[in-house]
Coordinates of C-alpha atoms in Angstrom, one line a residue:
Chain C
X1 CA 13.9 -17.9 18.3
X2 CA 14.5 -19.1 14.7
X3 CA 17.9 -19.9 13.4
X4 CA 20.5 -17.1 13.1
X5 CA 19.6 -15.3 10.0
X6 CA 22.3 -12.9 9.0
X7 CA 20.7 -9.6 8.0
X8 CA 19.8 -7.1 10.7
X9 CA 19.9 -9.4 13.7
X10 CA 22.3 -6.7 14.9
X11 CA 21.5 -4.0 12.4
X12 CA 18.0 -3.4 13.8
X13 CA 18.9 -3.7 17.5
X14 CA 18.9 0.1 18.0
X15 CA 15.7 0.5 16.2
X16 CA 14.3 -2.7 17.6
X17 CA 13.4 -1.9 21.2
X18 CA 12.3 1.6 20.2
X19 CA 10.0 0.0 17.6
X20 CA 9.1 -2.7 20.0
X21 CA 8.2 -0.2 22.6
X22 CA 5.9 1.5 20.1
X23 CA 4.7 -1.7 18.6
X24 CA 4.3 -3.9 21.6
X25 CA 4.8 -1.6 24.5
X26 CA 6.6 -4.3 26.4
X27 CA 8.7 -2.4 28.9
X28 CA 10.1 -5.8 29.5
X29 CA 11.1 -6.3 25.8
X30 CA 14.0 -8.6 25.9
X31 CA 17.4 -7.0 25.1
X32 CA 18.8 -9.1 22.2
X33 CA 21.9 -11.0 23.2
X34 CA 23.4 -9.3 20.2
X35 CA 23.5 -5.9 21.8
X36 CA 26.9 -5.4 23.3
X37 CA 26.7 -4.1 26.9
X38 CA 29.1 -1.2 26.3
X39 CA 27.1 0.3 23.4
X40 CA 24.5 3.0 24.0
X41 CA 22.0 2.2 21.3
X42 CA 18.7 4.0 21.1
X43 CA 17.3 0.9 22.8
X44 CA 19.7 1.3 25.7
X45 CA 19.0 5.0 26.1
X46 CA 15.3 4.4 26.2
X47 CA 15.6 1.5 28.6
X48 CA 17.9 3.3 30.9
X49 CA 16.1 6.6 30.8
X50 CA 14.6 8.0 34.1
X51 CA 10.9 8.2 34.7
X52 CA 11.2 12.0 34.1
X53 CA 12.0 11.2 30.4
X54 CA 8.4 9.9 30.0
X55 CA 5.2 11.8 30.0
X56 CA 1.6 10.7 30.6
X57 CA -0.7 12.0 27.9
X58 CA -4.0 13.6 29.0
X59 CA -6.5 10.7 29.3
X60 CA -9.0 12.8 27.4
X61 CA -6.7 12.7 24.4
X62 CA -5.9 9.0 24.4
X63 CA -8.2 6.7 22.4
X64 CA -8.3 2.9 22.3
X65 CA -9.7 1.6 18.9
X66 CA -10.5 -2.1 19.3
X67 CA -10.3 -4.1 16.1
X68 CA -10.8 -7.9 15.9
X69 CA -7.0 -8.2 15.9
X70 CA -6.3 -6.0 18.9
X71 CA -6.2 -2.4 20.1
X72 CA -4.8 0.6 18.2
X73 CA -3.8 3.2 20.7
X74 CA -4.2 6.8 19.5
X75 CA -3.2 10.2 20.9
X76 CA -5.2 13.2 19.7
X77 CA -3.4 16.5 19.0
X78 CA -5.7 19.2 20.3
X79 CA -2.8 21.7 20.2
X80 CA -2.7 21.3 16.4
X81 CA -6.3 20.5 15.7
X82 CA -8.5 21.7 18.6
X83 CA -11.8 21.7 16.6
X84 CA -11.2 18.2 15.3
X85 CA -10.0 16.8 18.6
X86 CA -13.2 18.2 20.3
X87 CA -15.4 16.8 17.6
X88 CA -13.8 13.4 17.7
X89 CA -14.1 13.3 21.5
X90 CA -17.8 14.0 21.1
X91 CA -18.1 11.3 18.5
X92 CA -16.3 8.8 20.8
X93 CA -18.4 9.9 23.8
X94 CA -21.6 8.9 22.0
X95 CA -20.0 5.7 20.7
X96 CA -20.2 6.9 17.1
X97 CA -17.3 4.7 15.9
X98 CA -18.5 1.5 17.6
X99 CA -19.5 -1.0 14.9
X100 CA -18.1 1.1 12.0
X101 CA -15.2 -0.2 9.9
X102 CA -11.9 0.2 8.1
X103 CA -13.2 0.5 4.6
X104 CA -10.0 1.3 2.7
X105 CA -6.4 0.1 2.8
X106 CA -4.2 1.4 0.0
X107 CA -0.7 -0.1 -0.1
X108 CA 2.1 2.2 0.9
X109 CA -0.3 5.0 1.6
X110 CA -3.2 4.9 4.1
X111 CA -5.7 2.8 6.0
X112 CA -9.1 4.7 6.3
X113 CA -12.0 4.1 8.6
X114 CA -15.5 5.5 9.1
X115 CA -19.1 4.9 8.3
X116 CA -19.5 2.7 5.2
X117 CA -23.1 3.9 4.9
X118 CA -22.1 7.6 5.0
X119 CA -22.6 9.9 2.0
X120 CA -21.1 13.4 1.8
X121 CA -23.9 14.5 -0.5
X122 CA -26.7 13.1 1.6
X123 CA -26.7 13.9 5.3
X124 CA -29.7 11.5 5.8
X125 CA -27.5 8.5 5.0
X126 CA -25.3 6.8 7.5
X127 CA -25.1 7.2 11.2
X128 CA -26.0 10.5 12.9
X129 CA -23.1 12.5 14.2
X130 CA -25.3 13.5 17.1
X131 CA -24.0 16.7 18.8
X132 CA -20.8 16.6 16.8
X133 CA -20.4 18.9 13.8
X134 CA -20.6 17.6 10.2
X135 CA -17.9 20.0 9.0
X136 CA -15.2 22.0 10.6
X137 CA -12.9 24.9 9.7
X138 CA -9.6 23.6 8.2
X139 CA -6.9 22.9 10.7
X140 CA -4.0 22.2 8.3
X141 CA -1.5 24.2 10.4
X142 CA -1.1 26.4 13.4
X143 CA 1.0 29.5 14.1
X144 CA 4.6 28.7 15.1
X145 CA 4.5 31.6 17.6
X146 CA 5.5 30.4 21.0
X147 CA 5.6 26.8 19.8
X148 CA 8.6 24.9 21.2
X149 CA 9.8 22.5 18.6
X150 CA 12.6 20.1 19.5
X151 CA 14.4 20.8 16.2
X152 CA 16.3 18.3 14.1
X153 CA 19.5 19.7 12.6
X154 CA 18.9 17.4 9.6
X155 CA 17.8 18.5 6.2
X156 CA 14.2 17.9 5.1
X157 CA 12.9 17.6 1.6
X158 CA 9.6 19.5 2.2
X159 CA 10.1 22.0 5.0
X160 CA 12.7 24.4 6.3
X161 CA 12.2 23.3 9.9
X162 CA 11.4 19.9 11.3
X163 CA 11.3 18.4 14.8
X164 CA 9.0 17.1 17.5
X165 CA 6.4 18.6 19.8
X166 CA 5.1 16.3 22.5
X167 CA 6.1 13.3 20.4
X168 CA 4.4 14.5 17.2
X169 CA 6.6 14.9 14.1
X170 CA 6.3 18.5 13.2
X171 CA 7.4 20.7 10.3
X172 CA 7.4 24.4 10.2
X173 CA 8.1 27.4 7.9
X174 CA 9.5 30.5 9.7
X175 CA 8.7 32.6 6.6
X176 CA 5.0 31.9 6.8
X177 CA 5.0 31.3 10.6
X178 CA 3.2 28.0 10.0
X179 CA 3.7 24.8 11.9
X180 CA 2.0 21.5 11.2
X181 CA 2.1 17.8 12.0
X182 CA 4.0 16.0 9.2
X183 CA 2.4 13.1 7.4
X184 CA 4.7 10.4 8.8
X185 CA 4.1 6.7 9.3
X186 CA 1.4 6.6 12.0
X187 CA 0.1 10.1 11.6
X188 CA -3.7 10.2 11.6
X189 CA -5.7 12.8 9.6
X190 CA -9.3 13.8 9.1
X191 CA -10.7 12.9 5.7
X192 CA -12.2 15.8 3.7
X193 CA -13.9 16.3 0.4
X194 CA -13.1 18.9 -2.3
X195 CA -13.7 21.9 0.1
X196 CA -11.1 22.5 2.8
X197 CA -13.9 22.8 5.4
X198 CA -15.6 19.5 4.6
X199 CA -13.9 17.3 7.1
X200 CA -15.3 16.5 10.6
X201 CA -13.1 13.8 12.1
X202 CA -15.8 11.1 11.5
X203 CA -13.7 9.8 8.7
X204 CA -10.1 9.2 9.7
X205 CA -7.0 7.8 8.0
X206 CA -3.6 6.6 9.2
X207 CA -0.4 6.7 7.1
X208 CA 0.8 3.1 6.6
X209 CA 3.6 3.6 4.1
X210 CA 6.4 5.9 2.9
X211 CA 5.5 9.3 4.4
X212 CA 3.2 11.1 1.9
X213 CA 4.5 14.6 2.9
X214 CA 2.7 16.0 -0.2
X215 CA -0.4 15.9 1.9
X216 CA 1.1 18.3 4.4
X217 CA -0.9 21.6 4.5
X218 CA -3.7 20.0 2.4
X219 CA -5.6 18.3 5.1
X220 CA -5.8 18.2 8.9
X221 CA -3.6 15.9 10.9
X222 CA -5.4 15.3 14.1
X223 CA -3.7 12.5 16.0
X224 CA -1.0 9.8 15.8
X225 CA -0.9 6.1 16.5
X226 CA 0.9 5.4 19.8
X227 CA 0.7 1.6 19.5
X228 CA -0.8 -1.0 17.3
X229 CA 0.2 0.4 13.9
X230 CA 0.9 -3.2 12.7
X231 CA -2.8 -3.9 13.1
X232 CA -3.6 -1.3 10.5
X233 CA -0.5 -1.7 8.2
X234 CA -0.9 -5.5 7.9
X235 CA -4.6 -5.4 6.8
X236 CA -5.4 -6.8 3.4
X237 CA -5.2 -4.1 0.7
X238 CA -8.5 -3.2 -1.1
X239 CA -8.9 -4.1 -4.7
X240 CA -10.9 -1.0 -5.7
X241 CA -9.6 2.4 -6.8
X242 CA -7.5 3.9 -3.9
X243 CA -7.7 0.7 -1.9
X244 CA -11.4 0.6 -1.0
X245 CA -12.5 -3.0 -0.4
X246 CA -14.4 -4.6 -3.2
X247 CA -17.2 -6.0 -1.0
X248 CA -18.7 -4.7 2.3
X249 CA -18.0 -8.0 4.0
X250 CA -14.3 -7.2 3.5
X251 CA -14.6 -4.1 5.7
X252 CA -12.7 -4.6 9.0
X253 CA -15.2 -4.0 11.8
X254 CA -14.3 -1.6 14.5
X255 CA -15.5 -3.2 17.7
X256 CA -15.4 0.1 19.7
X257 CA -13.4 3.3 20.2
X258 CA -13.2 4.6 23.8
X259 CA -11.3 7.3 25.6
X260 CA -8.8 6.4 28.2
X261 CA -10.5 8.9 30.5
X262 CA -13.8 7.0 30.2
X263 CA -12.3 3.6 31.2
X264 CA -12.8 2.6 34.8
X265 CA -9.7 3.4 36.9
X266 CA -9.0 -0.3 37.6
X267 CA -9.1 -1.2 33.9
X268 CA -7.2 1.9 32.8
X269 CA -3.6 1.0 31.6
X270 CA -0.7 3.3 32.3
X271 CA 0.1 5.1 29.0
X272 CA 3.5 6.8 28.8
X273 CA 5.1 8.4 25.8
X274 CA 8.9 9.2 25.6
X275 CA 9.3 13.0 26.0
X276 CA 10.9 14.8 23.0
X277 CA 12.2 17.8 25.0
X278 CA 14.9 16.0 26.9
X279 CA 18.6 15.2 26.7
X280 CA 17.7 11.5 26.4
X281 CA 15.6 12.2 23.3
X282 CA 18.5 14.1 21.7
X283 CA 20.7 11.1 22.5
X284 CA 18.2 8.8 20.9
X285 CA 18.2 10.9 17.7
X286 CA 21.9 11.1 17.6
X287 CA 22.2 7.3 18.0
X288 CA 19.8 7.0 15.0
X289 CA 21.9 9.4 12.9
X290 CA 25.1 7.4 13.6
X291 CA 24.2 3.9 14.6
X292 CA 26.3 2.5 17.4
X293 CA 25.7 -1.1 16.4
X294 CA 28.9 -2.9 15.4
X295 CA 27.0 -4.1 12.3
X296 CA 27.1 -0.7 10.7
X297 CA 30.1 0.2 8.6
X298 CA 28.8 3.5 7.3
X299 CA 27.1 5.9 9.7
X300 CA 24.4 7.8 7.8
X301 CA 25.2 11.0 9.7
X302 CA 21.6 12.1 9.2
X303 CA 18.0 11.0 10.0
X304 CA 14.7 11.8 8.4
X305 CA 11.9 13.2 10.6
X306 CA 9.7 10.3 9.6
X307 CA 12.4 7.6 10.4
X308 CA 12.2 8.2 14.1
X309 CA 9.7 6.3 16.3
X310 CA 8.9 7.9 19.6
X311 CA 8.8 5.1 22.2
X312 CA 5.6 4.4 24.0
X313 CA 4.9 2.2 27.0
X314 CA 1.4 1.0 27.8
X315 CA 1.2 -1.2 30.9
X316 CA -1.9 -3.0 32.0
X317 CA -1.6 -2.1 35.7
X318 CA -1.2 1.5 36.7
X319 CA 1.8 2.0 39.1
X320 CA 1.3 2.7 42.8
X321 CA 2.3 6.4 42.5
Chain K
X1 CA -17.7 0.9 -5.3
X2 CA -18.5 1.9 -1.8
X3 CA -20.1 5.2 -0.9
X4 CA -18.3 8.4 -1.6
X5 CA -15.9 8.8 1.2
X6 CA -14.4 12.2 1.3
X7 CA -10.7 11.9 1.8
X8 CA -8.4 11.3 -1.1
X9 CA -11.0 10.0 -3.6
X10 CA -9.5 12.9 -5.6
X11 CA -6.3 13.4 -3.6
X12 CA -4.8 10.1 -4.7
X13 CA -5.9 10.1 -8.3
X14 CA -2.5 11.1 -9.6
X15 CA -0.8 8.6 -7.4
X16 CA -3.5 6.1 -8.0
X17 CA -2.9 4.8 -11.5
X18 CA 0.8 4.9 -11.0
X19 CA 0.4 2.9 -7.9
X20 CA -2.2 0.7 -9.6
X21 CA 0.1 0.1 -12.5
X22 CA 2.8 -1.0 -10.1
X23 CA 0.4 -2.8 -7.8
X24 CA -2.0 -4.4 -10.2
X25 CA -0.4 -3.8 -13.6
X26 CA -3.8 -3.2 -15.1
X27 CA -3.0 -1.2 -18.2
X28 CA -6.8 -0.9 -18.2
X29 CA -7.0 0.5 -14.7
X30 CA -10.2 2.5 -14.8
X31 CA -9.7 6.3 -14.7
X32 CA -11.7 7.5 -11.7
X33 CA -14.6 9.7 -12.6
X34 CA -13.0 12.2 -10.3
X35 CA -10.1 12.9 -12.6
X36 CA -11.0 16.0 -14.7
X37 CA -10.3 15.4 -18.4
X38 CA -8.2 18.5 -18.8
X39 CA -5.8 17.7 -16.0
X40 CA -2.5 16.0 -16.8
X41 CA -2.0 14.0 -13.6
X42 CA 0.8 11.4 -13.3
X43 CA -1.9 8.9 -14.1
X44 CA -2.8 10.7 -17.3
X45 CA 0.9 11.1 -18.4
X46 CA 1.5 7.4 -17.8
X47 CA -1.7 6.3 -19.6
X48 CA -1.0 8.5 -22.6
X49 CA 2.7 7.8 -22.9
X50 CA 3.9 6.2 -26.1
X51 CA 5.3 2.7 -26.2
X52 CA 8.8 4.2 -26.4
X53 CA 8.3 5.5 -22.8
X54 CA 8.4 1.9 -21.6
X55 CA 11.3 -0.6 -21.5
X56 CA 11.3 -4.4 -21.3
X57 CA 13.7 -5.6 -18.6
X58 CA 16.1 -8.5 -19.6
X59 CA 14.1 -11.7 -18.9
X60 CA 17.2 -13.0 -17.2
X61 CA 16.8 -10.3 -14.6
X62 CA 13.1 -10.7 -13.9
X63 CA 12.0 -13.1 -11.2
X64 CA 8.5 -14.3 -10.3
X65 CA 8.3 -15.3 -6.6
X66 CA 5.0 -17.2 -6.1
X67 CA 3.5 -16.9 -2.6
X68 CA 0.2 -18.5 -1.5
X69 CA -1.4 -15.1 -2.1
X70 CA 0.0 -14.4 -5.5
X71 CA 3.2 -13.5 -7.4
X72 CA 5.8 -10.9 -6.4
X73 CA 7.6 -9.7 -9.5
X74 CA 11.2 -8.7 -9.0
X75 CA 13.9 -7.1 -11.2
X76 CA 17.5 -7.8 -10.4
X77 CA 20.0 -5.0 -10.6
X78 CA 23.2 -6.6 -12.1
X79 CA 24.5 -3.1 -12.9
X80 CA 24.7 -2.3 -9.1
X81 CA 25.2 -5.8 -7.7
X82 CA 26.6 -8.1 -10.5
X83 CA 28.0 -10.8 -8.2
X84 CA 24.8 -11.0 -6.2
X85 CA 22.6 -11.0 -9.3
X86 CA 24.7 -13.8 -10.8
X87 CA 24.5 -15.8 -7.5
X88 CA 20.7 -15.3 -7.2
X89 CA 20.3 -16.4 -10.8
X90 CA 22.2 -19.6 -10.0
X91 CA 20.1 -20.2 -6.9
X92 CA 16.9 -19.7 -8.9
X93 CA 18.1 -21.9 -11.7
X94 CA 18.5 -24.8 -9.2
X95 CA 15.2 -24.0 -7.6
X96 CA 16.9 -23.1 -4.3
X97 CA 14.1 -20.8 -3.1
X98 CA 11.2 -23.2 -4.0
X99 CA 9.7 -24.3 -0.7
X100 CA 11.6 -21.8 1.5
X101 CA 9.7 -19.1 3.3
X102 CA 9.3 -15.5 4.5
X103 CA 10.5 -15.9 8.1
X104 CA 10.5 -12.3 9.3
X105 CA 8.1 -9.4 8.9
X106 CA 9.0 -6.3 11.0
X107 CA 6.5 -3.6 10.9
X108 CA 7.5 -0.4 9.1
X109 CA 10.8 -2.0 8.1
X110 CA 11.4 -5.2 6.2
X111 CA 10.0 -8.6 5.1
X112 CA 12.8 -11.2 4.9
X113 CA 12.9 -14.6 3.2
X114 CA 15.3 -17.5 3.0
X115 CA 15.9 -20.9 4.4
X116 CA 14.5 -21.3 7.9
X117 CA 16.9 -24.2 8.5
X118 CA 20.0 -22.2 7.5
X119 CA 22.7 -21.4 10.0
X120 CA 25.5 -18.9 9.3
X121 CA 27.8 -20.7 11.7
X122 CA 27.1 -24.2 10.3
X123 CA 27.3 -24.7 6.6
X124 CA 26.0 -28.3 7.0
X125 CA 22.6 -27.0 8.1
X126 CA 19.9 -25.9 5.7
X127 CA 19.6 -26.4 2.0
X128 CA 22.7 -26.6 -0.2
X129 CA 23.5 -23.5 -2.3
X130 CA 24.8 -25.9 -5.0
X131 CA 27.1 -24.1 -7.4
X132 CA 26.2 -20.7 -5.9
X133 CA 28.7 -19.0 -3.6
X134 CA 28.0 -18.9 0.2
X135 CA 29.5 -15.5 0.5
X136 CA 30.3 -12.6 -1.8
X137 CA 32.4 -9.5 -1.9
X138 CA 30.3 -6.5 -0.7
X139 CA 28.4 -4.6 -3.4
X140 CA 27.1 -1.7 -1.3
X141 CA 27.8 0.9 -4.1
X142 CA 29.3 1.3 -7.5
X143 CA 31.4 4.0 -9.2
X144 CA 29.4 6.9 -10.5
X145 CA 31.7 7.2 -13.4
X146 CA 29.7 7.1 -16.6
X147 CA 26.5 6.3 -14.7
X148 CA 23.6 8.3 -16.2
X149 CA 21.3 9.3 -13.3
X150 CA 18.0 11.0 -14.2
X151 CA 18.6 13.4 -11.4
X152 CA 16.0 14.9 -9.1
X153 CA 16.4 18.6 -8.4
X154 CA 14.9 18.0 -4.9
X155 CA 16.8 18.0 -1.7
X156 CA 17.6 14.7 0.0
X157 CA 18.3 14.1 3.7
X158 CA 21.0 11.5 3.1
X159 CA 22.8 12.1 -0.2
X160 CA 24.0 15.0 -2.3
X161 CA 22.6 13.5 -5.5
X162 CA 19.4 11.4 -6.0
X163 CA 17.6 10.2 -9.1
X164 CA 16.7 7.1 -11.1
X165 CA 18.7 4.6 -13.2
X166 CA 16.5 2.2 -15.2
X167 CA 13.7 2.6 -12.7
X168 CA 15.8 2.0 -9.6
X169 CA 15.9 4.8 -7.0
X170 CA 19.6 5.8 -6.8
X171 CA 21.6 8.1 -4.6
X172 CA 25.2 9.3 -5.3
X173 CA 28.0 11.3 -3.8
X174 CA 30.2 13.1 -6.3
X175 CA 32.9 13.6 -3.7
X176 CA 33.4 9.9 -3.2
X177 CA 32.2 9.0 -6.7
X178 CA 29.9 6.4 -5.2
X179 CA 26.4 5.6 -6.4
X180 CA 24.0 3.1 -4.9
X181 CA 20.4 1.9 -4.9
X182 CA 18.6 3.7 -2.1
X183 CA 16.6 1.8 0.5
X184 CA 13.2 2.9 -0.6
X185 CA 9.9 1.1 -0.3
X186 CA 10.2 -2.0 -2.5
X187 CA 14.0 -2.1 -2.6
X188 CA 15.4 -5.6 -2.1
X189 CA 18.7 -6.3 -0.4
X190 CA 20.9 -9.3 0.4
X191 CA 21.1 -10.1 4.1
X192 CA 24.5 -10.3 5.6
X193 CA 26.0 -11.0 9.0
X194 CA 28.6 -9.0 10.9
X195 CA 31.2 -9.1 8.1
X196 CA 30.5 -7.1 5.0
X197 CA 31.3 -10.1 2.8
X198 CA 29.0 -12.5 4.5
X199 CA 26.0 -12.1 2.2
X200 CA 25.2 -14.3 -0.7
X201 CA 21.7 -13.4 -1.9
X202 CA 20.2 -16.7 -0.5
X203 CA 18.7 -14.5 2.2
X204 CA 16.8 -11.5 0.9
X205 CA 14.7 -8.7 2.4
X206 CA 12.3 -6.1 0.9
X207 CA 11.6 -2.7 2.5
X208 CA 8.0 -2.5 3.5
X209 CA 7.9 0.8 5.4
X210 CA 9.3 4.3 5.7
X211 CA 12.5 4.1 3.7
X212 CA 15.3 3.0 6.1
X213 CA 18.0 5.1 4.3
X214 CA 20.3 4.5 7.2
X215 CA 21.0 1.1 5.6
X216 CA 22.4 2.7 2.5
X217 CA 26.1 1.8 2.0
X218 CA 25.9 -0.8 4.8
X219 CA 24.4 -3.7 2.8
X220 CA 23.9 -4.7 -0.9
X221 CA 20.7 -3.7 -2.6
X222 CA 20.3 -6.2 -5.4
X223 CA 16.8 -5.8 -6.8
X224 CA 13.5 -4.1 -6.5
X225 CA 9.9 -5.3 -6.4
X226 CA 8.2 -4.5 -9.7
X227 CA 4.8 -5.7 -8.7
X228 CA 3.1 -7.4 -5.7
X229 CA 4.6 -5.4 -2.9
X230 CA 1.2 -5.6 -1.1
X231 CA 1.7 -9.4 -0.8
X232 CA 4.7 -8.7 1.3
X233 CA 3.7 -5.5 3.1
X234 CA 0.3 -7.0 4.3
X235 CA 1.8 -10.1 5.8
X236 CA 1.3 -10.6 9.6
X237 CA 4.1 -9.1 11.6
X238 CA 6.3 -11.5 13.6
X239 CA 6.2 -11.4 17.4
X240 CA 9.8 -12.1 18.0
X241 CA 12.7 -9.6 18.1
X242 CA 13.0 -7.9 14.8
X243 CA 9.8 -9.4 13.5
X244 CA 10.8 -13.0 13.2
X245 CA 7.8 -15.3 13.4
X246 CA 7.3 -17.0 16.8
X247 CA 6.6 -20.5 15.3
X248 CA 7.8 -22.2 12.2
X249 CA 4.2 -22.8 11.1
X250 CA 3.8 -19.0 10.9
X251 CA 6.4 -18.8 8.1
X252 CA 4.9 -17.9 4.8
X253 CA 5.9 -20.6 2.3
X254 CA 7.4 -19.6 -1.0
X255 CA 5.9 -21.9 -3.6
X256 CA 8.6 -21.2 -6.1
X257 CA 10.8 -18.5 -7.6
X258 CA 11.5 -18.6 -11.4
X259 CA 13.1 -16.4 -14.0
X260 CA 11.0 -14.9 -16.7
X261 CA 13.6 -16.3 -19.1
X262 CA 12.9 -19.8 -18.0
X263 CA 9.2 -19.6 -18.5
X264 CA 7.8 -21.2 -21.7
X265 CA 7.3 -18.5 -24.3
X266 CA 3.5 -19.0 -24.3
X267 CA 3.2 -18.6 -20.5
X268 CA 5.6 -15.7 -20.3
X269 CA 3.9 -12.4 -19.6
X270 CA 4.9 -9.1 -21.2
X271 CA 6.8 -7.2 -18.5
X272 CA 7.2 -3.4 -19.1
X273 CA 8.7 -0.8 -16.8
X274 CA 8.3 2.9 -17.4
X275 CA 11.5 4.4 -18.5
X276 CA 13.1 7.0 -16.2
X277 CA 15.2 8.7 -18.9
X278 CA 12.4 10.3 -20.9
X279 CA 10.5 13.6 -21.0
X280 CA 7.3 11.7 -19.9
X281 CA 9.1 10.6 -16.7
X282 CA 10.2 14.1 -16.0
X283 CA 6.6 15.2 -16.4
X284 CA 5.4 12.5 -14.0
X285 CA 7.9 13.7 -11.4
X286 CA 6.9 17.3 -11.9
X287 CA 3.2 16.3 -11.5
X288 CA 4.1 14.7 -8.2
X289 CA 5.9 17.7 -7.0
X290 CA 3.0 20.0 -7.7
X291 CA -0.2 17.9 -7.8
X292 CA -2.6 18.8 -10.6
X293 CA -5.6 17.4 -8.7
X294 CA -8.1 20.1 -7.9
X295 CA -8.3 18.6 -4.4
X296 CA -4.9 20.0 -3.5
X297 CA -4.7 23.6 -2.1
X298 CA -1.0 23.6 -1.3
X299 CA 1.5 22.2 -3.9
X300 CA 4.4 20.6 -2.1
X301 CA 6.9 21.9 -4.7
X302 CA 9.1 19.0 -3.9
X303 CA 9.2 15.2 -3.9
X304 CA 11.2 12.6 -2.0
X305 CA 13.2 10.0 -4.0
X306 CA 11.3 7.3 -2.2
X307 CA 7.8 8.8 -2.8
X308 CA 7.9 8.1 -6.5
X309 CA 6.6 4.8 -7.8
X310 CA 7.9 3.8 -11.2
X311 CA 4.9 2.4 -13.2
X312 CA 5.0 -1.2 -14.3
X313 CA 2.8 -3.2 -16.7
X314 CA 2.7 -6.9 -16.6
X315 CA 0.3 -8.4 -19.2
X316 CA -0.6 -12.0 -19.4
X317 CA -0.4 -12.3 -23.2
X318 CA 2.7 -11.2 -25.0
X319 CA 1.9 -8.7 -27.8
X320 CA 2.2 -9.8 -31.5
X321 CA 5.4 -7.8 -32.1

């Protein structure tokens, strides 16, 4: 540990383990000496939560994207984008993404990956999508009917209703009965061209900066990063327009993308995501609204949908049960 | 230019040149073929704005922080943090930061730099601050009396009033008559310890992720990054608690920090920041609320204070005038 630097050694404690859980998934992330035992910070709440406060995502919806720097863990959102989720599963099953690359990193916006040889206007170019579809109907939103959103009481700049559904940050509009995954840090969407039905999931992007909520309802969010965001957010930015890399050799190769369900049982890690329909989650949110850390002198009294990281634990060995 | 990838080749055009102006300061940033000539995107508005739409910051308030990867340009905010701005100028004048390092990069939060050898509890450790003060009175906010804020009509999650003052994103509360620089992407603050008066400006951090507005009114924002954010945001994340680097050799050395005013006339670039008290700026904001790009099918109708990048132009040769 380096010398005691003033700022945020305490300030970030509440956010720390939550972030750490998401970023490093160390269930054993050390509790900083700074966190007073009496306080119930978000970190404390998460650490002390019962097993029932965690869910195990469907292994068919969990993807491991291996980059040279490590693994980016992704959870598909079939509830919000069933056609895209199905198409992406097909692409992964036939190893479509293996050997492709991150071709674009635009600062404070998105990292984008796909086939560098692909060409929207020429289906003969680039890798075959096999039995996956080249285009899909738009899945920019779903009906809010029957959708249980763990609502935030806080204001939102862009939507009348915000909250969480199975760990995904969700916005909704009761007037139009639309609900959609918000473009928050870590949200993954399916690239499209000028027409709304030109996306397929073969081209994906992850938000790496201030949430570009202006994209909401304009493109299909299909997944979110569970762990490994820092592997995408710390990539060199591209020098071309919109952050495309100048030279092909700058592209960041994707070693492989595989589904958790396709990994051999023994090698399959235990992936758990903090549930967002529990009292513990409500307590986490409240602790983020009004930080318990002694460092804080002014409780914000509010939190933004995109400021909340849903904790994730990914452990190498599956538990006995 | 790589192959035509669908997503955002058009979507980001409006944001692109604005971002490019801030990120690369190429007044000559190429207009993407994608931008239809008739549209007035934010990029168009900025490109076509008269010289009077730009201001030249006081050279005493502009800092160039040279990292191995390039220069991070910074503008101090003496109006909001006069004591810190003065202390930082003193530190820069005596070359305090030269040879120090970025010691902490926490994903989706902050990059922090200062003296790796410093120790809050032991003034004898680390580099001397010379004639600069070791601690300063807190400057978390100023009075809103007489402060002209170019107000946004949009909602904000954290404050009743938001807008811009000389390019700085500002929030305010008419009930308390407080105004402060908001913790947006690119905002620079002065680290502090447990006491509100323990900061000095010798330890600084820049926001590199989703705006942590919960820090507002808890710490002193003292500056903002004008250009070169990507040099901080793309740094490797630290593996220690809160993103501190594991080993000293991972620290990112700061070659030097110098004031624009101290550079020889000939070597001094022309630094211009888009004014935020003009009709052109209002037009930029409106174009961000409701994107003009044909790609968009759903205008957001709103914009978040921290989603707007104030254009900056930094040109190597000073103009004749």
